[in-house]
Amino acid sequence: MKLSSRHLLGLEGMSAEEITLILDTAESFREIIERPIKKVPTLRGVTVLNLFYEPSTRTRISFELAEKRLSADSINFSKSTSSVTKGESLKDTVKNIEALKIDMIVVRHASTGVPYFLTQCTASNIINAGDGRHEHPTQALLDMMTIRRKYGHLNGLRVVLVGDVKHSRVVRSNIWGLKAMGASVALCGPSTLLPYESERFGVDLYSNLDEAIDGADVVNIMRIQLERQQAGLFPSMREYTNLFGVTAERMKLLNKNHTIMHPGPMNRGVEITSEVADGESSVILEQVTNGQAIRMAVLYLLSGKKGEEA
Amino acid sequence: MKQAKYDLVIKGGRVIDPALGFGKETSIFVKDGKIIGVEKESKKTQKEMASLPSESVIDASDKIVTPGLIDMHVHLREPGFEDKETITTGCRAAAAGGFTSVCCMPNTFPTIDNQEVVRFIQSRAEKADARVFVVGAITKRLKGEELAEIGELVKSGAVAISDDGNYVQNPEIMRRAFEYVRMFNIPIISHAEDSYLCADGIMNESYEATRLGIKGRPNVGEVIAVLRDIKLCQFTGSRLHIAHVSTAGAVEAIRQAKREGIRVTAEAAPHHFCLTDDLIGLDFDTNLRVNPPIRAKKDVEAVIEGLVDGTIDCIATDHAPHSEEEKDVEFDMAPPGMIGLETALGLVKTRLIDKGYLSWADAIRKMTINPARILNLPGGTLEKGTDADITIIDPEKKWTVRKEKFRSKSKNSPFIGWKLTGRVEYTIVNGKVVYQA
């Protein structure tokens, strides 16, 4: 089986079969990164551009390392040191770099739709590493991989996404991916951070954390940014923590064999207590490791190298 | 040599003039830029026509002949943004769209907030393919802080005032503007979008915006702005015209205000009754970025209902040219606006007339006499003695919108590739053919 697209723009519309293919492929790469020598020649000769228009630490490093471990050549673009500061458009910047003969572009951008825009102006394979508040497909895939590794499946699980739903691209990709895989999804956050008509996602909505997590299997906690408080979307960080902070006490409401996730970076003591973040049911660091396997799988599957040197 | 009795005869078309209240097959006779007769040809006139040169007789059989269309809301971009459009190119586009008169909005650079800029535009428009009427600013530099020199603007020819592109957020300033314009019998044209509720919004706030994670402009932002201006208009006994109505709530507010006898009128743009916001996620076409934004289906249906029941008086394009370079960027970085002069009539025919919402007479009324009356413009009718501004339409002509055919300097239209019915065949200004298909 192959992916139906040569790009990974998002998980909306992606079938369970395709998601399963990525997750299964990632399992074999996960095994590779546990080896003493964590490198394979799979993408030798392939050049990948990491086009990060927005600050990112973990996603950028995860992709970079995934590329290196697949033996791809990678180049890193950073907006602050580029011709963008001289007024060059995104399209011209990418076309210029592409003229240096690159094959794949991993793009992170503050504007929704930029990965799609790039498919229209370049010939490279495009991987969305986060566009605006829209999608962050590899993050959702690594979340799903982490859950699947623990439970062996996703079907029938109840997953609650807590926090700033409105501004989170992670939430949107998780919704599409989890629903495709048969999980039930609930969103929970202050009503000012649940976007307009979000019930049309086909999910349960809560503004009461205790009700939301009652009997849930997985709680995936989204980061709260100080700027949302400054924009008046909730009154204070203290109040947010009181109403939506995930504490050990609240975790008692979850199913016994539950899982705590966070895509990072975490605000300890705000949306999650250290006790929970570092507790037995937390898979937060496991997510990071799986992220690299997922990114290797995506690069591999989109490169068209399947069956050649795997 | 004997002088010809007519300069131009439009022969045998179906003449629709809602102002005169008729729609019948007849001929129009033009002399010295004026309409001198709208009547069946007699044997005498046929004989006189026979002596005319062939280019002076237009056979309009199977065509619709209407008063020259009037677009009360366009952006000609000159002065200041001549890379997007100039008065010459904008009027060329107007003529190609069947418009013989356009009203240009004041968000130029410098802003049309003083009489010198009005005069500059008028001088540039002298040789253009359409008549240009100027809308002056409500406030200096459209900042919403101090009233512009409205009296001087009117004296030099401004037909209305508007801070189009911006909402005058301060109700006290707007109140003064309403009071002040009473002296000049002109309306205030309101760009009704509450600046706080709509700040930084890129598209309609809806499920589509939620799905795409794009910051929205809520429809309540328009409704609140419309309601405030209606109340200020009522309080001051002045005149208000709501530009580019896009929401169900605004349509209802205007309908109610009209019932109460408040002097409010309104316009809708073709993109607000032809497009829905779910189109944005298909390919992030930046030509779909516009303010007010393309709305959801229920709003589009309400705008059409408003056009049908007369709540919305006019169809205006909000022709907003932007260069290709400006639009060939990330969706949220593109400037809002789309061109509209050359597609308006085809969209009205295809989306409103063919679907049974409006008759030809209703549509023509909203594109001729209604804007003329609201802004006290000449034209909008084929009455004997008026300037010979005439549009001839082939109502059944099928055509495809092509980028390379646009006469506007900018090509930012989401309708490129659309198949439309109904095309302008001739546009005549002051008795002269300025456009022929």
XYZ file of C-alpha atoms in Angstrom:
747
model
C 0.000 0.000 0.000
C 1.083 3.549 -0.730
C -0.080 6.921 0.532
C -2.614 8.503 -1.790
C -0.791 11.830 -1.912
C 2.845 12.742 -2.438
C 2.428 15.454 0.201
C 1.398 15.417 3.847
C -0.675 18.569 4.230
C -2.977 17.453 7.027
C -4.943 14.567 8.457
C -8.379 15.841 7.482
C -9.750 13.339 5.008
C -6.958 10.793 5.548
C -8.237 7.219 5.771
C -7.658 4.795 8.646
C -5.687 2.598 6.234
C -3.250 5.387 5.395
C -2.830 6.364 9.033
C -2.236 2.728 9.918
C 0.391 2.477 7.177
C 2.257 5.450 8.643
C 1.983 4.116 12.197
C 3.126 0.640 11.158
C 6.053 2.053 9.196
C 6.995 4.209 12.171
C 7.189 1.090 14.347
C 10.000 -0.276 12.201
C 11.851 3.048 12.403
C 11.282 3.124 16.129
C 13.213 -0.115 16.266
C 16.041 1.472 14.255
C 16.441 4.412 16.608
C 16.811 2.023 19.532
C 19.886 0.466 17.889
C 23.442 1.495 18.785
C 23.935 2.755 15.221
C 20.781 4.712 14.507
C 21.337 5.395 10.840
C 20.120 3.745 7.635
C 20.906 4.662 4.022
C 17.249 4.818 2.977
C 17.105 8.445 1.790
C 20.657 8.709 0.475
C 20.734 11.298 -2.292
C 17.501 12.948 -1.185
C 17.740 16.596 -0.164
C 15.257 17.986 2.334
C 14.679 21.646 3.070
C 13.504 22.457 6.575
C 11.622 25.684 5.979
C 10.798 27.075 9.401
C 9.158 30.490 9.268
C 8.158 30.207 12.906
C 10.277 29.455 15.950
C 10.298 25.763 16.792
C 12.676 23.643 18.783
C 11.338 20.145 19.138
C 9.653 19.757 15.758
C 12.617 21.184 13.859
C 15.180 19.068 15.714
C 12.980 15.993 15.389
C 12.702 16.418 11.614
C 16.393 17.230 11.251
C 17.425 14.165 13.169
C 14.925 12.011 11.259
C 16.474 13.222 7.993
C 20.006 12.560 9.215
C 19.135 9.084 10.420
C 17.699 8.283 7.001
C 20.924 9.616 5.401
C 19.153 12.471 3.617
C 20.952 15.752 3.052
C 19.158 18.531 4.836
C 19.314 22.286 4.710
C 17.805 24.519 7.309
C 16.087 27.777 6.577
C 15.498 30.281 9.269
C 13.383 33.328 8.560
C 15.378 35.731 10.674
C 18.623 35.210 8.743
C 17.097 34.965 5.278
C 16.225 37.283 2.393
C 12.715 37.452 3.812
C 14.037 40.236 5.987
C 14.833 42.060 2.711
C 11.227 41.705 1.600
C 11.447 38.584 -0.561
C 8.150 36.741 -0.912
C 7.679 33.201 0.320
C 7.146 32.004 -3.239
C 10.387 33.534 -4.517
C 12.335 32.301 -1.504
C 11.175 28.742 -2.038
C 11.654 28.799 -5.794
C 15.206 30.051 -5.329
C 16.078 27.336 -2.867
C 14.372 24.745 -5.017
C 16.582 25.801 -7.929
C 19.402 24.301 -5.871
C 17.670 20.960 -6.520
C 15.918 19.877 -3.392
C 13.398 17.040 -3.226
C 11.294 17.585 -0.135
C 10.219 20.555 1.961
C 9.242 20.407 5.608
C 7.397 23.625 6.308
C 6.320 25.406 9.482
C 4.514 28.711 8.970
C 2.187 30.986 10.922
C -0.269 31.172 8.013
C -2.890 28.524 7.384
C -2.642 26.967 3.948
C 1.050 27.621 3.307
C 1.841 23.905 2.741
C -0.923 23.830 0.113
C 0.398 27.087 -1.376
C 3.834 25.462 -1.756
C 2.380 22.501 -3.637
C 1.176 25.042 -6.190
C 4.517 26.755 -6.702
C 7.111 24.002 -6.293
C 7.617 20.441 -7.488
C 8.941 19.171 -4.144
C 7.082 16.873 -1.776
C 5.614 19.009 0.979
C 5.344 17.991 4.625
C 3.310 20.213 6.906
C 5.135 20.786 10.170
C 2.424 23.144 11.405
C 0.467 25.818 9.519
C -1.162 28.580 11.486
C -3.802 27.164 13.773
C -4.793 24.673 11.129
C -2.975 21.335 11.246
C 0.145 19.713 12.649
C -0.205 16.228 11.219
C 3.061 14.641 12.398
C 2.300 15.694 15.978
C -1.096 13.991 15.827
C 0.445 10.917 14.225
C 3.019 10.668 17.003
C 0.248 11.102 19.560
C -1.677 8.273 17.941
C 1.423 6.105 17.759
C 2.039 6.655 21.458
C -1.536 5.741 22.376
C -1.520 2.714 20.091
C 1.743 1.451 21.575
C 0.160 1.525 25.003
C -3.269 0.081 24.265
C -2.538 -1.841 21.057
C -5.342 -0.008 19.264
C -7.148 3.323 19.030
C -10.646 2.138 18.244
C -13.116 2.747 21.066
C -10.808 4.788 23.276
C -12.042 8.025 24.779
C -9.532 10.834 24.285
C -9.957 14.273 25.858
C -8.053 17.254 24.457
C -7.813 19.936 27.135
C -6.756 23.556 26.853
C -6.554 26.196 24.153
C -8.593 24.429 21.511
C -9.166 27.599 19.514
C -5.549 28.311 18.679
C -4.190 24.775 18.569
C -3.201 23.122 15.322
C -2.402 19.978 17.321
C -6.045 19.700 18.364
C -7.371 19.871 14.815
C -5.039 17.173 13.486
C -5.771 15.007 16.506
C -9.501 15.308 15.938
C -9.292 14.145 12.316
C -6.791 11.381 13.003
C -8.393 9.973 16.137
C -11.873 10.013 14.657
C -10.656 8.237 11.526
C -9.159 5.549 13.763
C -12.390 5.047 15.684
C -11.594 6.853 18.931
C -14.132 9.142 20.543
C -12.880 12.675 21.037
C -13.866 15.334 23.554
C -12.622 18.908 23.705
C -12.407 20.801 26.947
C -11.408 24.380 27.647
C -12.761 27.776 28.640
C -15.720 28.581 26.380
C -13.759 31.547 25.021
C -11.151 29.095 23.740
C -13.624 26.701 22.098
C -14.043 28.052 18.575
C -17.278 28.919 16.786
C -19.412 25.907 15.827
C -16.753 23.468 17.039
C -19.522 20.961 17.804
C -19.545 20.399 14.048
C -16.229 18.593 14.410
C -18.350 15.696 15.660
C -16.821 15.763 19.129
C -18.126 16.272 22.670
C -17.534 19.723 24.108
C -16.930 20.555 27.747
C -16.046 23.568 29.794
C -15.953 21.510 32.975
C -12.779 19.458 33.211
C -14.121 16.994 35.780
C -17.053 16.118 33.545
C -14.843 15.896 30.482
C -12.295 13.466 31.898
C -14.726 11.299 33.828
C -14.059 7.771 32.572
C -11.631 8.898 29.851
C -8.652 6.818 28.720
C -6.355 9.557 27.441
C -5.949 13.202 28.380
C -3.888 15.233 25.943
C -3.127 18.623 27.460
C -2.549 21.695 25.282
C -0.347 24.564 26.281
C -1.862 27.806 27.483
C -0.097 30.950 26.357
C 0.149 34.046 28.486
C -0.828 36.154 25.474
C -4.329 34.585 25.503
C -4.846 35.959 28.969
C -3.520 39.314 27.859
C -6.006 39.234 24.981
C -8.771 38.830 27.561
C -9.766 35.270 26.642
C -9.703 34.289 30.317
C -9.255 36.382 33.443
C -6.019 35.039 34.948
C -3.594 32.162 34.826
C -4.553 31.359 38.410
C -8.193 30.994 37.496
C -7.276 28.890 34.476
C -5.229 26.557 36.642
C -8.067 26.230 39.123
C -10.595 25.374 36.444
C -8.552 23.478 33.867
C -5.235 22.488 35.412
C -4.694 18.716 35.338
C -3.813 17.640 38.873
C -3.236 14.278 40.533
C -6.522 14.686 42.381
C -8.447 15.121 39.143
C -6.728 12.136 37.548
C -8.692 9.895 39.876
C -11.687 10.521 37.625
C -9.956 8.862 34.686
C -10.022 5.182 33.830
C -7.527 3.196 35.844
C -5.222 2.462 32.929
C -5.084 6.039 31.735
C -2.545 8.067 29.805
C -1.399 11.668 30.183
C 0.002 13.438 27.137
C 1.315 16.891 26.312
C 2.806 18.036 22.985
C 5.052 20.518 24.783
C 6.423 22.897 25.659
C 4.751 22.563 29.057
C 3.847 25.271 31.517
C 4.328 23.284 34.685
C 2.000 24.427 37.415
C -0.377 26.017 34.912
C -2.042 23.441 32.672
C -0.332 20.458 34.284
C 1.260 19.851 37.688
C 4.754 18.390 37.876
C 3.340 15.452 39.765
C 1.201 14.561 36.758
C 3.790 15.457 34.128
C 6.397 13.222 35.741
C 3.962 10.586 36.992
C 3.618 6.956 35.999
C 0.867 7.494 33.470
C 2.692 10.305 31.679
C 4.055 9.419 28.218
C 5.295 12.902 27.429
C 8.898 11.918 26.712
C 7.730 8.788 24.908
C 5.832 11.119 22.572
C 9.071 12.885 21.698
C 10.834 9.644 20.823
C 7.889 8.419 18.771
C 7.861 11.749 16.984
C 11.160 10.970 15.406
C 9.967 7.556 14.237
C 6.833 9.110 12.764
C 8.833 11.747 10.916
C 11.202 9.120 9.536
C 8.186 7.115 8.371
C 6.570 10.124 6.695
C 9.793 11.179 4.957
C 10.328 7.624 3.788
C 6.791 7.052 2.539
C 6.594 10.384 0.705
C 10.056 10.119 -0.834
C 8.942 7.351 -3.143
C 11.852 5.226 -1.927
C 9.647 2.501 -0.565
C 10.887 -0.889 -1.639
C 14.223 0.448 -2.864
C 16.571 0.547 0.068
C 14.437 0.106 3.142
C -24.483 69.474 -46.390
C -27.570 68.487 -44.500
C -26.840 67.448 -40.944
C -28.055 63.950 -39.955
C -31.045 63.979 -37.664
C -29.519 61.300 -35.415
C -25.973 60.503 -34.347
C -26.950 57.030 -33.208
C -29.961 54.775 -33.405
C -30.341 51.621 -31.337
C -32.783 49.645 -33.333
C -35.398 47.234 -32.157
C -34.082 46.080 -28.790
C -36.076 45.090 -25.727
C -35.812 48.324 -23.788
C -35.983 47.907 -20.031
C -36.122 51.135 -18.066
C -37.535 50.609 -14.578
C -37.556 54.371 -14.008
C -39.962 54.850 -16.886
C -41.754 51.660 -16.005
C -41.592 49.916 -19.335
C -39.967 46.945 -20.921
C -40.894 46.671 -24.584
C -39.347 46.372 -27.982
C -38.573 49.790 -29.334
C -35.778 51.970 -30.699
C -33.695 54.711 -29.150
C -32.608 57.821 -30.999
C -29.591 59.828 -29.911
C -28.382 63.251 -30.994
C -25.568 65.376 -29.537
C -25.111 62.998 -26.654
C -28.751 63.183 -25.595
C -31.630 60.783 -25.939
C -34.113 62.463 -28.214
C -36.587 59.641 -28.585
C -37.527 56.211 -27.321
C -40.144 55.049 -29.758
C -41.090 52.636 -32.508
C -39.595 53.541 -35.852
C -42.005 55.259 -38.153
C -41.657 55.092 -41.939
C -40.150 58.563 -41.742
C -37.532 57.616 -39.203
C -36.707 54.475 -41.165
C -36.039 56.627 -44.168
C -33.848 58.952 -42.157
C -31.968 56.006 -40.667
C -31.233 54.679 -44.141
C -29.082 57.701 -44.809
C -26.982 57.184 -41.656
C -23.531 55.601 -41.813
C -23.666 51.929 -40.765
C -21.784 52.478 -37.503
C -24.501 54.881 -36.392
C -27.170 52.183 -36.345
C -26.910 49.367 -33.835
C -29.199 46.439 -34.428
C -30.337 45.416 -30.964
C -32.736 42.649 -32.030
C -32.810 39.937 -29.327
C -30.826 42.227 -27.055
C -31.787 44.053 -23.896
C -31.274 47.806 -23.918
C -31.069 49.528 -20.545
C -30.000 52.813 -19.057
C -26.227 52.782 -18.544
C -25.439 50.741 -15.454
C -24.270 52.625 -12.370
C -21.838 51.136 -9.875
C -21.986 53.180 -6.706
C -19.029 51.435 -5.074
C -15.662 51.027 -6.787
C -12.028 51.600 -5.960
C -10.099 53.245 -8.781
C -6.871 53.393 -6.721
C -5.675 56.647 -8.287
C -4.088 58.679 -6.811
C -1.580 56.649 -4.895
C -1.907 53.058 -6.028
C -1.621 53.307 -9.791
C 0.097 49.926 -9.913
C -3.282 48.352 -9.075
C -5.598 50.491 -11.186
C -5.862 53.944 -12.659
C -8.906 56.018 -13.428
C -8.368 55.219 -17.104
C -8.061 51.443 -16.664
C -10.803 51.285 -14.049
C -13.200 53.104 -16.353
C -12.188 50.838 -19.228
C -13.154 47.885 -17.018
C -16.386 49.656 -16.077
C -17.292 50.119 -19.736
C -16.566 46.454 -20.435
C -18.938 45.590 -17.610
C -21.713 47.799 -18.963
C -21.226 50.554 -16.390
C -21.458 54.088 -17.672
C -21.044 55.692 -14.231
C -18.984 54.673 -11.237
C -18.545 56.175 -7.793
C -15.019 55.920 -6.463
C -14.237 55.460 -2.803
C -11.902 57.746 -0.886
C -9.253 55.321 0.363
C -6.652 56.606 -2.062
C -3.337 58.228 -1.211
C -3.735 61.042 -0.552
C -7.186 60.326 0.786
C -10.167 62.030 -0.843
C -10.685 64.232 2.180
C -10.152 67.591 0.459
C -11.357 69.296 -2.684
C -7.989 69.204 -4.454
C -8.090 65.413 -4.669
C -11.683 65.535 -5.931
C -10.630 67.906 -8.671
C -7.610 65.796 -9.550
C -9.851 62.750 -10.024
C -12.355 64.722 -12.032
C -9.629 66.004 -14.335
C -8.261 62.483 -14.831
C -11.751 61.199 -15.519
C -12.496 63.698 -18.276
C -11.308 61.400 -21.041
C -12.160 58.119 -19.353
C -14.619 55.555 -20.708
C -17.110 56.073 -17.874
C -18.381 58.945 -15.795
C -16.678 59.115 -12.433
C -18.402 60.456 -9.345
C -16.428 60.902 -6.193
C -17.239 59.725 -2.693
C -15.419 61.881 -0.161
C -14.165 60.852 3.250
C -16.162 61.208 6.457
C -13.033 61.851 8.485
C -9.596 63.188 7.700
C -7.298 60.447 6.369
C -10.100 57.971 7.219
C -8.812 57.921 10.766
C -12.201 58.275 12.394
C -11.056 61.207 14.501
C -11.914 64.552 12.856
C -14.544 65.344 10.246
C -13.170 65.950 6.763
C -14.014 69.195 4.990
C -17.329 67.743 3.926
C -18.821 71.009 2.686
C -15.903 71.630 0.363
C -15.972 68.042 -0.814
C -19.636 68.377 -1.733
C -19.093 71.756 -3.349
C -16.388 70.297 -5.552
C -18.607 67.380 -6.567
C -18.583 64.616 -3.959
C -21.892 62.743 -4.066
C -21.628 61.032 -0.670
C -19.151 60.535 2.134
C -17.694 57.322 3.451
C -14.660 56.055 5.323
C -14.969 52.898 3.242
C -12.509 50.289 4.345
C -12.859 51.574 7.883
C -15.767 51.753 10.286
C -16.086 55.045 12.143
C -15.830 53.389 15.514
C -16.384 56.497 17.638
C -20.177 57.030 17.846
C -19.788 60.681 18.742
C -17.831 61.408 15.541
C -20.409 59.482 13.525
C -23.247 61.374 15.154
C -21.635 64.667 14.166
C -21.133 63.414 10.624
C -24.820 62.504 10.339
C -25.823 65.900 11.665
C -23.388 67.732 9.420
C -24.396 66.063 6.130
C -28.020 67.064 6.615
C -26.961 70.442 5.207
C -25.999 68.861 1.896
C -28.675 66.218 1.325
C -26.153 63.454 0.749
C -26.034 60.061 2.450
C -23.298 58.651 4.596
C -22.100 55.341 3.216
C -21.134 53.107 6.103
C -18.548 50.362 5.930
C -20.211 48.526 8.771
C -17.775 46.260 10.570
C -17.118 46.853 14.227
C -13.377 47.454 14.470
C -12.972 45.565 17.731
C -15.032 42.517 16.870
C -13.508 42.219 13.412
C -9.931 43.179 14.269
C -7.361 40.972 12.513
C -10.087 38.656 11.228
C -9.172 37.055 7.932
C -12.368 35.264 6.913
C -15.943 34.790 8.096
C -16.134 33.397 11.624
C -17.823 30.085 10.982
C -17.263 26.362 11.096
C -15.024 26.781 8.051
C -12.799 29.248 9.928
C -12.804 26.879 12.907
C -11.830 23.953 10.695
C -9.041 25.906 9.010
C -7.906 27.615 12.186
C -8.169 31.046 10.572
C -9.154 34.037 12.678
C -12.690 35.056 11.889
C -14.700 38.237 11.441
C -17.991 37.439 13.171
C -21.223 38.341 11.402
C -22.350 40.033 14.608
C -19.551 42.563 13.950
C -21.493 43.742 10.908
C -24.880 43.563 12.587
C -23.835 45.685 15.562
C -22.238 48.272 13.304
C -25.342 48.467 11.113
C -27.671 48.744 14.099
C -25.648 51.569 15.645
C -25.587 53.545 12.423
C -29.319 53.023 11.878
C -29.994 54.378 15.357
C -27.713 57.371 14.818
C -29.362 58.014 11.461
C -32.784 57.882 13.076
C -31.692 60.105 15.949
C -30.226 62.749 13.671
C -32.876 62.485 10.946
C -30.160 62.033 8.385
C -29.532 59.564 5.526
C -27.597 56.323 5.716
C -26.495 53.895 3.053
C -25.033 50.557 4.118
C -22.269 49.343 1.834
C -21.712 45.685 0.882
C -24.286 44.014 3.142
C -23.139 40.467 3.814
C -25.040 39.058 6.793
C -28.539 37.850 7.586
C -28.578 40.019 10.707
C -27.750 43.179 8.774
C -30.434 42.446 6.182
C -32.985 42.030 8.963
C -31.849 45.225 10.700
C -32.184 47.219 7.478
C -35.573 45.648 6.725
C -36.839 46.641 10.157
C -35.409 50.171 9.876
C -37.132 50.663 6.523
C -40.401 49.529 8.073
C -39.938 52.198 10.704
C -39.422 54.829 8.032
C -35.763 55.451 8.780
C -33.958 56.791 5.723
C -31.636 53.871 5.169
C -30.658 52.234 1.890
C -28.299 49.369 1.158
C -26.245 47.602 -1.474
C -24.926 44.078 -1.923
C -21.924 42.950 -3.941
C -22.076 39.986 -6.347
C -19.463 38.064 -4.381
C -21.702 38.185 -1.324
C -24.570 36.494 -3.135
C -22.501 34.131 -5.298
C -19.821 32.705 -2.993
C -19.734 30.841 0.311
C -16.882 30.598 2.802
C -16.386 26.866 2.344
C -14.626 27.679 -0.941
C -11.626 29.077 0.940
C -10.410 25.743 2.265
C -10.395 24.204 -1.208
C -7.285 25.979 -2.419
C -6.733 29.054 -0.226
C -7.360 31.324 -3.217
C -6.363 34.755 -1.931
C -8.876 36.303 -4.317
C -11.510 35.044 -1.891
C -10.118 37.264 0.831
C -12.340 40.323 1.047
C -13.854 42.625 3.676
C -16.556 42.035 4.699
C -15.714 38.390 4.160
C -17.452 35.784 2.046
C -20.051 34.400 4.426
C -21.747 31.089 5.145
C -24.723 29.776 3.153
C -27.425 31.126 5.484
C -26.055 34.663 5.131
C -25.822 34.355 1.364
C -29.452 33.220 1.255
C -30.475 36.185 3.421
C -28.678 38.649 1.138
C -30.529 37.184 -1.849
C -33.803 37.445 0.090
C -32.969 41.081 0.846
C -32.428 41.736 -2.850
C -35.691 40.006 -3.704
C -37.887 41.863 -1.212
C -36.282 45.239 -1.829
C -34.512 45.543 1.521
C -31.293 45.827 -0.489
C -31.739 48.586 -3.024
C -28.635 48.290 -5.161
C -26.105 45.893 -6.575
C -22.617 47.417 -6.382
C -19.359 45.635 -7.074
C -16.925 46.965 -4.453
C -14.407 46.581 -7.296
C -11.129 46.401 -5.364
C -8.093 45.838 -7.551
C -4.851 44.439 -6.131
C -1.770 43.516 -8.114
C -0.897 39.918 -8.828
C 2.242 40.185 -6.687
C 0.253 41.302 -3.664
C -2.193 38.442 -4.008
C 0.385 35.731 -4.782
C 1.215 35.239 -1.117
C 0.081 33.394 1.993
C -3.731 33.628 2.418
C -3.706 35.810 5.500
C -1.064 38.141 4.121
C -2.990 39.046 0.973
C -4.762 42.408 0.970
C -8.555 42.033 1.034
C -10.613 42.744 -2.065
C -11.490 41.471 -5.523
C -12.260 43.128 -8.825
C -15.885 43.019 -9.932
C -16.805 45.459 -12.688
C -16.449 43.050 -15.566
C -18.189 40.059 -14.014
C -21.099 41.746 -12.223
C -23.706 41.596 -14.952
C -22.954 37.971 -15.856
C -23.166 36.980 -12.195
C -26.450 38.831 -11.722
C -27.915 37.112 -14.767
C -26.548 33.657 -13.924
C -27.100 33.654 -10.174
C -30.133 35.889 -9.672
C -32.149 36.154 -12.868
C -31.686 32.611 -14.204
C -32.478 31.166 -10.799
C -35.721 33.112 -10.645
C -34.865 35.472 -7.788
C -35.013 38.703 -9.777
C -36.601 39.744 -13.041
C -34.511 41.683 -15.527
C -36.407 44.805 -14.526
C -35.649 44.243 -10.817
C -31.972 43.691 -11.505
C -31.677 46.689 -13.819
C -33.460 48.851 -11.252
C -30.830 47.950 -8.678
C -28.055 48.795 -11.111
C -29.452 52.016 -12.584
C -32.168 54.200 -11.134
C -31.818 53.117 -7.502
C -28.162 54.121 -7.111
C -28.865 57.258 -9.157
C -31.645 58.307 -6.789
C -29.691 57.480 -3.630
C -26.738 59.608 -4.732
C -28.663 62.226 -6.767
C -26.752 61.224 -9.881
C -27.794 62.115 -13.409
C -28.770 59.099 -15.514
C -30.244 55.812 -14.532
C -33.021 56.304 -17.054
C -33.565 56.596 -20.800
C -35.949 59.486 -20.448
C -36.013 61.850 -23.395
C -33.573 64.702 -22.911
C -31.193 62.845 -20.620
C -27.584 62.024 -21.411
C -27.346 59.063 -23.763
C -25.768 56.570 -21.361
C -26.941 53.171 -22.572
C -26.020 49.539 -22.068
C -26.884 46.818 -24.564
C -26.891 43.276 -23.239
C -27.050 39.915 -24.944
C -29.083 38.107 -22.294
C -28.392 34.566 -23.501
C -24.745 34.885 -24.504
C -22.684 32.222 -22.755
C -19.129 33.132 -21.915
C -16.264 32.097 -19.681
C -14.462 34.560 -17.417
C -10.887 34.760 -18.678
C -8.053 36.440 -16.873
C -6.432 37.700 -20.062
C -9.659 39.403 -21.131
C -9.925 41.667 -18.095
C -9.469 45.328 -18.894
C -8.863 46.181 -15.293
C -5.180 46.596 -14.505
C -5.540 43.966 -11.790
C -6.820 40.443 -12.307
C -7.756 39.466 -8.762
C -10.990 37.620 -9.388
C -12.103 34.279 -7.955
C -14.565 34.031 -10.851
C -11.866 33.297 -13.429
C -12.938 30.152 -15.242
C -16.621 30.534 -14.297
C -19.118 29.997 -17.070
C -21.686 32.789 -17.124
C -24.708 33.720 -19.167
C -25.485 37.299 -20.125
C -22.858 39.600 -21.536
C -22.561 43.268 -22.275
C -22.480 43.893 -26.019
C -22.224 47.681 -26.141
C -21.660 50.427 -23.626
C -22.520 53.928 -24.706
C -21.587 57.042 -22.764
C -22.858 60.422 -23.834
C -23.920 58.962 -27.155
C -20.484 57.470 -27.919
C -19.733 53.755 -28.017
C -17.016 53.222 -25.402
C -17.160 49.438 -25.442
C -18.176 46.871 -28.002
C -17.818 43.141 -27.322
